[in-house]
Amino acid sequence: MSSPSHSLQRTEAVARRELLEVLDYDLRLDLAGDETTFGSVTTIRFTSRGGPTFLDLKPVQVRSIRLNGTPVDPDLLDRGRLPIQTVEGDNELVVDAVMPFRNDGEGLHRSTDPADGRSYVYGMMFMDAAPSVFACFDQPDLKAPYTLHVLAPTDWTVVANAPGSNPEAGVWEFERSQPLSTYFVTVVAGPYHLITDHHDGIPLGLSVRASMAGALDADADELFTMTKQCFDEFHRLFGIRYPFGSYHQAFVPEFNAGAMENPGCVTFRDPLIFTSRVTRGLRIQRASTLAHEMAHQWFGNLVTPQWWDDLWLNESFAEYMGNRVTADVTEYGDAWVDNAYARRQWGLNADQRPSTHPVAGNGAVDATAALQDFDGISYAKGSSILKQLNTSLGDDVFLAGAVDHFTRHRFGNATMHDLVESWERAGAGDLSDFTSNWLRTAGPDTILLDRAAGVIRRTPPAEHPADRSHTFRAAVATDGVWSTRSITLTGPETTYDVGGDPIVLDPYEDTWAVLVPDRQTVDQLKSLLPGVQDPALRAGIWNNVRSAFHVAALAPADVVDLVVASAPVESTEDSRRRIGSWLLTDVLPLAPSGSLERVHDAALGKLGSTEVGSEHQLSAFRMAISTSTAPDELRGWLAATPTGIDLDLDLRWRLLGRLASLGATDAGELDAALAAEPTGESRVARMRAVVSLPTPEAKALAWDVFTGRLDVPNYELEAAGTGMWRGGQEELTAPYVDRYFAELPATVGVRSGWVLADATEFFFPVTSLADETLARALDLAADETLALPVRRRLGDAADDLGRLLAIRKAFPTS
């Protein structure tokens, strides 16, 4: 990889916006050539006040560049920028270049399906990948219409932002789009399986790889039904119709994010088309993601942030409205409960780190800095605060302000101040205190009950003082019967006498704060938790428990006691950030000896006592697999799963992965399993399992992936990192702790963007719970010569490690 490209400075973006107005883009992409590059011819028509500026371009080769008919020397191109001299008035720039297909989930990503050897392409331009696909002025506030022409293999289908046609074999012509920011442009091309429908005058489409056609066919009715329900509800709420013509939802391979809201052609990660049995939690996640991306068609696409520091105008709104609409109009009325398990701690943990930032107006000096704030604060915290504001203002004012915002800035750009002014015009009153305390001040308050003093204490973070009032419901158990009480905190201490009853503060997420249960409540919950039937209350209890553990106010042993008392199988999904993953990676390594076995026994107990074939039975079985230390038990499940559970691809690889981490299988068996079912899912699972083996060869393989000596797609990169560091293998991985810190800086030479930051996190030595490891991490993260995405992820990983060390110090085990 060449030297890193320039990151657009905010000052540069302001200057270029003042100079230029882009009239339109005409893009011609030739995807019918070789498998490593493609042809890209871009014609940009724009007006200028006259003067120098620069074009963004990241090619493999430049064939020609002409500005107003005059050749431009391509040798002037420097790290993705081409200086140009514009004339006053109309200008036309034509760039003919050869661009790279990529395998990191950015730019124009090309992937080969191991199931059938067929290739697929999709575009992901966020945040600064567009110049690796077409020449452009790459910033969010230079919006323009696009006309796209594509040459592709004759057996491919091509979809883009605007409706298209296929006038002859291999030729695709698309209508002129509505004005788009560069990061919204996409093309999805390949032998995709395509299904179409329509609703309320809107053409609808779904697509996925041909090898997953049967799975999409099985899910299509649910996906189309939810899409129609969400369109109806957004139209009802906003009174503004979807403005981008057709609406296609493409499920694409090796996609980094959950989805991307490209107008007219939304892209999703294709694991959201289910090839194995999945939990209700994952179905809710898919439904809320679908609604989230639909909300973006108004929040983000119709009106786009002027600069990246107002990213929350996209994400916080889409997160809130997506969950709200999912819960209100789809079959997933429990979406807010699942969201509590899936997103709350992601946001709270991010908000307590040294890298915390305000929800809005982060002051990002450049695009790279802004990308680092694309986190749980922009999503979960922002959503929570908007939910509070909506409750306070009521729907009439809240939605009227949003509609005013959409109307005034239709197909344009706006800022936080513009939105606040729209709310105030709609009758919200003066929102300056709200904006200052909740949107412009970082960090959460900590709220806890001091039972002895008879007060509830509210403490803002010392580094980010604020005077925030909180109104929320608390759940109190009197003689084992739960009831709710309303509490308002307006100062540092609020008198509150609960007697001897257990109390759970804000279990229903009425506010945003770190809630820490008192000692008496924790002890009583060990007997009360099994009887709690309210799903939202159970979620709130577990979030209180997780928050207390995170700040070293609750012992690992107490967490294990609560899990044993009532294993949280109702949080049916066990993916990253959920309770099951947190229990395995954070709690059990610090818990007393025998805790893993106790949790395993609790999982087996749930497995035997839950309804056969139920969601909770599957959740319990997954927990039992992940906590098993008996190869014979795991082999037995490979031979015969419990009644009500079929051995599908997902469960087979879970079992093989656990056997691998125990050293009870080998690469030969794992390779044979991949050969038997050569899917993309199998390829990733095989990588994770192989590097989990407790052998020097397995760890060397993972390290080759980290350093780039072995080039793999982004999903396998993640699998190699997360599979490498396994508990009980510390002696084997010890040499790689030093190597991580020594070799991490050089990874900027082999990857960039999302995956550069992701690899920093995935390969961090999470099992090295040592003060020396923390010191090394902090020292390197302080090195200002290190690439900013690496510094940010490394600093966050160091904070996580420091908190685990603090918990171990506070609650030592014998």
mmCIF file of C-alpha atoms in Angstrom, residues 311-622:
data_model
loop_
_atom_site.group_PDB
_atom_site.id
_atom_site.type_symbol
_atom_site.label_atom_id
_atom_site.label_comp_id
_atom_site.label_asym_id
_atom_site.label_seq_id
_atom_site.Cartn_x
_atom_site.Cartn_y
_atom_site.Cartn_z
ATOM 1 C CA LEU A 311 -22.717 12.928 12.471
ATOM 2 C CA TRP A 312 -25.233 12.483 15.292
ATOM 3 C CA LEU A 313 -27.806 14.218 13.074
ATOM 4 C CA ASN A 314 -27.624 10.971 11.105
ATOM 5 C CA GLU A 315 -26.976 8.265 13.633
ATOM 6 C CA SER A 316 -28.685 9.336 16.846
ATOM 7 C CA PHE A 317 -31.916 10.091 15.000
ATOM 8 C CA ALA A 318 -31.828 6.907 12.931
ATOM 9 C CA GLU A 319 -31.085 4.875 16.062
ATOM 10 C CA TYR A 320 -33.993 6.420 17.961
ATOM 11 C CA MET A 321 -36.522 6.442 15.149
ATOM 12 C CA GLY A 322 -35.471 2.987 13.954
ATOM 13 C CA ASN A 323 -36.095 1.415 17.347
ATOM 14 C CA ARG A 324 -39.269 3.398 17.903
ATOM 15 C CA VAL A 325 -40.801 2.426 14.572
ATOM 16 C CA THR A 326 -39.704 -1.204 14.906
ATOM 17 C CA ALA A 327 -41.395 -1.430 18.310
ATOM 18 C CA ASP A 328 -44.522 0.457 17.219
ATOM 19 C CA VAL A 329 -45.470 -1.120 13.884
ATOM 20 C CA THR A 330 -43.632 -4.424 13.294
ATOM 21 C CA GLU A 331 -44.028 -7.803 14.969
ATOM 22 C CA TYR A 332 -41.070 -6.918 17.194
ATOM 23 C CA GLY A 333 -42.817 -4.879 19.833
ATOM 24 C CA ASP A 334 -40.079 -5.831 22.303
ATOM 25 C CA ALA A 335 -37.397 -4.006 20.289
ATOM 26 C CA TRP A 336 -36.638 -1.552 23.104
ATOM 27 C CA VAL A 337 -35.983 -4.424 25.529
ATOM 28 C CA ASP A 338 -33.573 -6.083 23.142
ATOM 29 C CA ASN A 339 -31.934 -2.720 22.501
ATOM 30 C CA ALA A 340 -31.288 -2.427 26.233
ATOM 31 C CA TYR A 341 -29.254 -5.624 26.130
ATOM 32 C CA ALA A 342 -27.556 -4.836 22.814
ATOM 33 C CA ARG A 343 -26.646 -1.143 22.917
ATOM 34 C CA ARG A 344 -26.871 0.420 26.388
ATOM 35 C CA GLN A 345 -23.476 -0.695 27.693
ATOM 36 C CA TRP A 346 -21.799 0.036 24.356
ATOM 37 C CA GLY A 347 -22.753 3.673 24.759
ATOM 38 C CA LEU A 348 -22.157 3.954 28.507
ATOM 39 C CA ASN A 349 -18.713 2.372 28.323
ATOM 40 C CA ALA A 350 -17.684 4.653 25.465
ATOM 41 C CA ASP A 351 -18.962 7.654 27.426
ATOM 42 C CA GLN A 352 -16.752 6.804 30.428
ATOM 43 C CA ARG A 353 -13.500 6.460 28.498
ATOM 44 C CA PRO A 354 -10.831 9.150 28.247
ATOM 45 C CA SER A 355 -11.822 9.346 24.557
ATOM 46 C CA THR A 356 -15.416 10.331 25.334
ATOM 47 C CA HIS A 357 -16.818 13.219 23.349
ATOM 48 C CA PRO A 358 -20.044 15.241 23.157
ATOM 49 C CA VAL A 359 -22.943 13.800 21.212
ATOM 50 C CA ALA A 360 -22.994 16.880 18.970
ATOM 51 C CA GLY A 361 -20.499 19.416 17.745
ATOM 52 C CA ASN A 362 -17.365 17.377 18.418
ATOM 53 C CA GLY A 363 -15.173 19.931 16.657
ATOM 54 C CA ALA A 364 -13.535 17.287 14.477
ATOM 55 C CA VAL A 365 -10.644 18.996 12.706
ATOM 56 C CA ASP A 366 -10.538 16.461 9.889
ATOM 57 C CA ALA A 367 -12.355 13.438 8.476
ATOM 58 C CA THR A 368 -10.053 10.920 10.170
ATOM 59 C CA ALA A 369 -10.687 12.479 13.584
ATOM 60 C CA ALA A 370 -14.422 12.457 12.941
ATOM 61 C CA LEU A 371 -14.401 8.764 12.069
ATOM 62 C CA GLN A 372 -13.101 7.966 15.557
ATOM 63 C CA ASP A 373 -16.331 9.335 17.032
ATOM 64 C CA PHE A 374 -18.476 6.917 15.031
ATOM 65 C CA ASP A 375 -19.217 4.978 18.219
ATOM 66 C CA GLY A 376 -21.690 4.090 20.950
ATOM 67 C CA ILE A 377 -22.023 7.746 21.919
ATOM 68 C CA SER A 378 -23.206 8.809 18.468
ATOM 69 C CA TYR A 379 -25.642 5.895 18.391
ATOM 70 C CA ALA A 380 -26.815 4.723 21.819
ATOM 71 C CA LYS A 381 -26.316 7.863 23.908
ATOM 72 C CA GLY A 382 -27.646 10.176 21.219
ATOM 73 C CA SER A 383 -30.695 7.962 20.766
ATOM 74 C CA SER A 384 -31.370 7.936 24.512
ATOM 75 C CA ILE A 385 -31.163 11.714 24.741
ATOM 76 C CA LEU A 386 -33.489 12.205 21.784
ATOM 77 C CA LYS A 387 -35.939 9.782 23.375
ATOM 78 C CA GLN A 388 -35.875 11.946 26.518
ATOM 79 C CA LEU A 389 -36.378 15.101 24.467
ATOM 80 C CA ASN A 390 -39.297 13.550 22.585
ATOM 81 C CA THR A 391 -40.904 12.593 25.911
ATOM 82 C CA SER A 392 -40.394 16.114 27.234
ATOM 83 C CA LEU A 393 -41.645 17.989 24.142
ATOM 84 C CA GLY A 394 -44.334 15.553 23.034
ATOM 85 C CA ASP A 395 -44.780 14.212 19.524
ATOM 86 C CA ASP A 396 -46.487 17.305 18.151
ATOM 87 C CA VAL A 397 -43.535 19.613 18.789
ATOM 88 C CA PHE A 398 -40.773 17.045 18.332
ATOM 89 C CA LEU A 399 -42.009 15.867 14.923
ATOM 90 C CA ALA A 400 -43.047 19.363 13.763
ATOM 91 C CA GLY A 401 -39.488 20.504 14.390
ATOM 92 C CA ALA A 402 -38.109 17.569 12.398
ATOM 93 C CA VAL A 403 -40.472 18.304 9.490
ATOM 94 C CA ASP A 404 -39.478 21.982 9.526
ATOM 95 C CA HIS A 405 -35.836 20.873 9.391
ATOM 96 C CA PHE A 406 -36.463 18.555 6.429
ATOM 97 C CA THR A 407 -38.447 21.189 4.558
ATOM 98 C CA ARG A 408 -35.985 24.047 5.010
ATOM 99 C CA HIS A 409 -32.919 21.995 4.080
ATOM 100 C CA ARG A 410 -34.403 19.539 1.557
ATOM 101 C CA PHE A 411 -31.597 17.863 -0.464
ATOM 102 C CA GLY A 412 -29.130 20.156 1.289
ATOM 103 C CA ASN A 413 -26.956 20.260 4.392
ATOM 104 C CA ALA A 414 -27.543 21.481 7.929
ATOM 105 C CA THR A 415 -26.076 21.720 11.418
ATOM 106 C CA MET A 416 -27.188 21.036 14.962
ATOM 107 C CA HIS A 417 -28.053 24.716 15.356
ATOM 108 C CA ASP A 418 -30.385 24.491 12.365
ATOM 109 C CA LEU A 419 -32.246 21.583 13.929
ATOM 110 C CA VAL A 420 -32.508 23.248 17.342
ATOM 111 C CA GLU A 421 -33.909 26.370 15.689
ATOM 112 C CA SER A 422 -36.518 24.211 13.944
ATOM 113 C CA TRP A 423 -37.617 22.729 17.260
ATOM 114 C CA GLU A 424 -37.779 26.158 18.872
ATOM 115 C CA ARG A 425 -39.886 27.450 15.976
ATOM 116 C CA ALA A 426 -42.202 24.480 16.516
ATOM 117 C CA GLY A 427 -42.785 25.493 20.146
ATOM 118 C CA ALA A 428 -40.033 23.785 22.139
ATOM 119 C CA GLY A 429 -39.007 26.970 23.904
ATOM 120 C CA ASP A 430 -35.393 27.790 24.707
ATOM 121 C CA LEU A 431 -33.335 24.595 24.319
ATOM 122 C CA SER A 432 -29.966 26.127 25.170
ATOM 123 C CA ASP A 433 -29.686 24.404 28.565
ATOM 124 C CA PHE A 434 -30.673 21.066 27.057
ATOM 125 C CA THR A 435 -28.177 21.491 24.240
ATOM 126 C CA SER A 436 -25.371 22.535 26.558
ATOM 127 C CA ASN A 437 -25.843 19.875 29.240
ATOM 128 C CA TRP A 438 -26.894 16.885 27.150
ATOM 129 C CA LEU A 439 -25.575 17.344 23.633
ATOM 130 C CA ARG A 440 -22.456 19.492 24.079
ATOM 131 C CA THR A 441 -21.092 18.032 27.340
ATOM 132 C CA ALA A 442 -19.446 14.616 27.402
ATOM 133 C CA GLY A 443 -19.638 11.904 30.027
ATOM 134 C CA PRO A 444 -22.485 10.376 32.061
ATOM 135 C CA ASP A 445 -23.565 11.223 35.590
ATOM 136 C CA THR A 446 -23.272 8.411 38.133
ATOM 137 C CA ILE A 447 -26.415 7.787 40.196
ATOM 138 C CA LEU A 448 -26.551 5.566 43.270
ATOM 139 C CA LEU A 449 -28.498 5.069 46.464
ATOM 140 C CA ASP A 450 -26.771 5.775 49.761
ATOM 141 C CA ARG A 451 -29.168 3.746 51.869
ATOM 142 C CA ALA A 452 -27.559 4.629 55.188
ATOM 143 C CA ALA A 453 -27.775 8.360 54.500
ATOM 144 C CA GLY A 454 -31.228 8.093 52.949
ATOM 145 C CA VAL A 455 -30.237 9.939 49.771
ATOM 146 C CA ILE A 456 -29.740 9.294 46.082
ATOM 147 C CA ARG A 457 -26.483 10.824 44.897
ATOM 148 C CA ARG A 458 -25.923 12.263 41.427
ATOM 149 C CA THR A 459 -22.280 12.821 40.524
ATOM 150 C CA PRO A 460 -21.170 14.274 37.185
ATOM 151 C CA PRO A 461 -17.808 13.210 35.742
ATOM 152 C CA ALA A 462 -15.034 15.383 37.157
ATOM 153 C CA GLU A 463 -13.522 15.995 33.704
ATOM 154 C CA HIS A 464 -16.862 17.084 32.199
ATOM 155 C CA PRO A 465 -18.954 18.896 34.828
ATOM 156 C CA ALA A 466 -22.591 19.492 34.064
ATOM 157 C CA ASP A 467 -25.779 20.298 35.957
ATOM 158 C CA ARG A 468 -28.258 17.777 34.571
ATOM 159 C CA SER A 469 -31.593 16.970 36.150
ATOM 160 C CA HIS A 470 -32.914 13.422 35.834
ATOM 161 C CA THR A 471 -36.461 12.118 35.999
ATOM 162 C CA PHE A 472 -36.875 8.369 35.874
ATOM 163 C CA ARG A 473 -38.808 5.420 37.196
ATOM 164 C CA ALA A 474 -37.361 3.150 39.862
ATOM 165 C CA ALA A 475 -38.498 -0.401 40.538
ATOM 166 C CA VAL A 476 -38.987 -1.333 44.212
ATOM 167 C CA ALA A 477 -39.783 -4.828 45.529
ATOM 168 C CA THR A 478 -41.971 -4.845 48.636
ATOM 169 C CA ASP A 479 -42.544 -8.321 50.001
ATOM 170 C CA GLY A 480 -41.389 -9.677 46.664
ATOM 171 C CA VAL A 481 -43.878 -7.621 44.620
ATOM 172 C CA TRP A 482 -42.379 -5.076 42.219
ATOM 173 C CA SER A 483 -43.835 -1.598 41.704
ATOM 174 C CA THR A 484 -42.548 1.596 40.097
ATOM 175 C CA ARG A 485 -41.948 5.001 41.607
ATOM 176 C CA SER A 486 -41.074 8.259 39.880
ATOM 177 C CA ILE A 487 -37.894 10.009 41.020
ATOM 178 C CA THR A 488 -36.590 13.443 40.032
ATOM 179 C CA LEU A 489 -33.030 14.506 40.812
ATOM 180 C CA THR A 490 -32.273 18.214 40.564
ATOM 181 C CA GLY A 491 -29.133 18.418 42.693
ATOM 182 C CA PRO A 492 -26.177 16.374 43.936
ATOM 183 C CA GLU A 493 -28.299 14.758 46.672
ATOM 184 C CA THR A 494 -32.005 13.954 46.797
ATOM 185 C CA THR A 495 -33.602 12.627 49.943
ATOM 186 C CA TYR A 496 -35.097 9.208 49.399
ATOM 187 C CA ASP A 497 -36.103 6.591 51.952
ATOM 188 C CA VAL A 498 -36.783 3.134 50.589
ATOM 189 C CA GLY A 499 -36.530 1.346 53.919
ATOM 190 C CA GLY A 500 -35.146 -2.142 53.547
ATOM 191 C CA ASP A 501 -36.642 -2.864 50.125
ATOM 192 C CA PRO A 502 -34.417 -3.513 47.111
ATOM 193 C CA ILE A 503 -34.527 -0.752 44.514
ATOM 194 C CA VAL A 504 -33.425 -0.738 40.878
ATOM 195 C CA LEU A 505 -32.811 2.764 39.570
ATOM 196 C CA ASP A 506 -33.956 3.649 36.045
ATOM 197 C CA PRO A 507 -34.481 0.114 34.752
ATOM 198 C CA TYR A 508 -36.668 1.468 31.931
ATOM 199 C CA GLU A 509 -33.977 3.779 30.525
ATOM 200 C CA ASP A 510 -35.769 7.068 31.121
ATOM 201 C CA THR A 511 -32.441 8.901 31.461
ATOM 202 C CA TRP A 512 -28.770 8.491 30.573
ATOM 203 C CA ALA A 513 -26.505 7.695 33.517
ATOM 204 C CA VAL A 514 -24.362 5.049 35.144
ATOM 205 C CA LEU A 515 -26.698 3.366 37.653
ATOM 206 C CA VAL A 516 -25.017 1.469 40.499
ATOM 207 C CA PRO A 517 -27.154 -0.801 42.716
ATOM 208 C CA ASP A 518 -26.430 -0.730 46.450
ATOM 209 C CA ARG A 519 -25.074 -3.733 48.325
ATOM 210 C CA GLN A 520 -28.388 -4.677 49.949
ATOM 211 C CA THR A 521 -30.190 -4.638 46.593
ATOM 212 C CA VAL A 522 -27.562 -6.890 45.001
ATOM 213 C CA ASP A 523 -27.844 -9.427 47.804
ATOM 214 C CA GLN A 524 -31.641 -9.454 47.607
ATOM 215 C CA LEU A 525 -31.603 -9.783 43.811
ATOM 216 C CA LYS A 526 -29.873 -13.136 44.127
ATOM 217 C CA SER A 527 -33.150 -14.556 45.394
ATOM 218 C CA LEU A 528 -35.567 -12.171 43.635
ATOM 219 C CA LEU A 529 -34.170 -12.218 40.103
ATOM 220 C CA PRO A 530 -35.553 -15.653 39.133
ATOM 221 C CA GLY A 531 -39.068 -14.372 39.815
ATOM 222 C CA VAL A 532 -38.796 -11.161 37.763
ATOM 223 C CA GLN A 533 -41.161 -11.586 34.812
ATOM 224 C CA ASP A 534 -41.106 -8.058 33.346
ATOM 225 C CA PRO A 535 -38.649 -8.277 30.406
ATOM 226 C CA ALA A 536 -37.760 -4.574 30.563
ATOM 227 C CA LEU A 537 -37.102 -4.772 34.309
ATOM 228 C CA ARG A 538 -34.842 -7.801 33.829
ATOM 229 C CA ALA A 539 -32.893 -5.920 31.156
ATOM 230 C CA GLY A 540 -32.597 -2.917 33.451
ATOM 231 C CA ILE A 541 -31.345 -5.068 36.329
ATOM 232 C CA TRP A 542 -28.631 -6.585 34.134
ATOM 233 C CA ASN A 543 -27.582 -3.155 32.892
ATOM 234 C CA ASN A 544 -27.287 -1.938 36.482
ATOM 235 C CA VAL A 545 -25.179 -5.004 37.254
ATOM 236 C CA ARG A 546 -22.947 -4.455 34.241
ATOM 237 C CA SER A 547 -22.499 -0.767 35.040
ATOM 238 C CA ALA A 548 -21.526 -1.528 38.632
ATOM 239 C CA PHE A 549 -19.029 -4.160 37.505
ATOM 240 C CA HIS A 550 -17.522 -1.740 34.967
ATOM 241 C CA VAL A 551 -16.730 0.833 37.676
ATOM 242 C CA ALA A 552 -15.377 -1.823 40.077
ATOM 243 C CA ALA A 553 -18.363 -1.451 42.432
ATOM 244 C CA LEU A 554 -19.509 -5.068 42.085
ATOM 245 C CA ALA A 555 -17.420 -8.205 42.511
ATOM 246 C CA PRO A 556 -17.098 -10.839 39.778
ATOM 247 C CA ALA A 557 -18.310 -13.367 42.355
ATOM 248 C CA ASP A 558 -21.569 -11.421 42.760
ATOM 249 C CA VAL A 559 -22.110 -11.432 38.998
ATOM 250 C CA VAL A 560 -21.567 -15.193 38.897
ATOM 251 C CA ASP A 561 -24.025 -15.645 41.772
ATOM 252 C CA LEU A 562 -26.659 -13.703 39.827
ATOM 253 C CA VAL A 563 -26.025 -15.727 36.653
ATOM 254 C CA VAL A 564 -26.298 -18.974 38.591
ATOM 255 C CA ALA A 565 -29.503 -17.743 40.239
ATOM 256 C CA SER A 566 -31.119 -16.801 36.935
ATOM 257 C CA ALA A 567 -29.034 -17.284 33.798
ATOM 258 C CA PRO A 568 -29.877 -14.418 31.405
ATOM 259 C CA VAL A 569 -31.001 -16.619 28.525
ATOM 260 C CA GLU A 570 -33.728 -14.089 27.766
ATOM 261 C CA SER A 571 -30.964 -12.008 26.153
ATOM 262 C CA THR A 572 -31.093 -14.606 23.431
ATOM 263 C CA GLU A 573 -28.319 -13.246 21.243
ATOM 264 C CA ASP A 574 -24.731 -13.779 22.461
ATOM 265 C CA SER A 575 -22.808 -11.693 19.962
ATOM 266 C CA ARG A 576 -20.351 -8.938 20.784
ATOM 267 C CA ARG A 577 -21.460 -6.438 23.454
ATOM 268 C CA ARG A 578 -24.168 -8.777 24.788
ATOM 269 C CA ILE A 579 -24.275 -10.367 28.245
ATOM 270 C CA GLY A 580 -23.006 -13.778 27.132
ATOM 271 C CA SER A 581 -19.904 -12.353 25.495
ATOM 272 C CA TRP A 582 -19.265 -9.971 28.414
ATOM 273 C CA LEU A 583 -19.564 -12.834 30.898
ATOM 274 C CA LEU A 584 -16.955 -14.894 29.052
ATOM 275 C CA THR A 585 -14.436 -12.161 28.276
ATOM 276 C CA ASP A 586 -14.678 -9.843 31.291
ATOM 277 C CA VAL A 587 -16.273 -11.552 34.280
ATOM 278 C CA LEU A 588 -15.161 -15.179 34.346
ATOM 279 C CA PRO A 589 -11.412 -14.482 33.926
ATOM 280 C CA LEU A 590 -11.608 -12.475 37.184
ATOM 281 C CA ALA A 591 -14.056 -14.710 39.067
ATOM 282 C CA PRO A 592 -13.158 -17.221 41.808
ATOM 283 C CA SER A 593 -12.000 -20.706 40.888
ATOM 284 C CA GLY A 594 -14.880 -22.934 39.885
ATOM 285 C CA SER A 595 -17.000 -20.084 38.494
ATOM 286 C CA LEU A 596 -16.826 -21.351 34.917
ATOM 287 C CA GLU A 597 -18.114 -24.717 36.043
ATOM 288 C CA ARG A 598 -20.920 -23.083 38.051
ATOM 289 C CA VAL A 599 -22.044 -21.061 35.037
ATOM 290 C CA HIS A 600 -21.875 -24.177 32.854
ATOM 291 C CA ASP A 601 -24.057 -26.060 35.313
ATOM 292 C CA ALA A 602 -26.515 -23.158 35.339
ATOM 293 C CA ALA A 603 -26.648 -23.253 31.533
ATOM 294 C CA LEU A 604 -27.289 -27.006 31.597
ATOM 295 C CA GLY A 605 -30.032 -26.425 34.151
ATOM 296 C CA LYS A 606 -31.706 -23.898 31.873
ATOM 297 C CA LEU A 607 -31.241 -26.225 28.914
ATOM 298 C CA GLY A 608 -33.120 -28.927 30.755
ATOM 299 C CA SER A 609 -35.883 -26.736 32.175
ATOM 300 C CA THR A 610 -36.846 -24.465 29.271
ATOM 301 C CA GLU A 611 -39.459 -25.318 26.687
ATOM 302 C CA VAL A 612 -38.198 -27.709 24.021
ATOM 303 C CA GLY A 613 -37.595 -25.861 20.753
ATOM 304 C CA SER A 614 -37.828 -22.434 22.391
ATOM 305 C CA GLU A 615 -35.592 -19.417 21.995
ATOM 306 C CA HIS A 616 -34.456 -19.775 25.595
ATOM 307 C CA GLN A 617 -33.479 -23.402 25.034
ATOM 308 C CA LEU A 618 -31.242 -22.411 22.114
ATOM 309 C CA SER A 619 -29.762 -19.560 24.151
ATOM 310 C CA ALA A 620 -29.015 -21.926 27.032
ATOM 311 C CA PHE A 621 -27.410 -24.445 24.672
ATOM 312 C CA ARG A 622 -25.124 -21.779 23.240
#
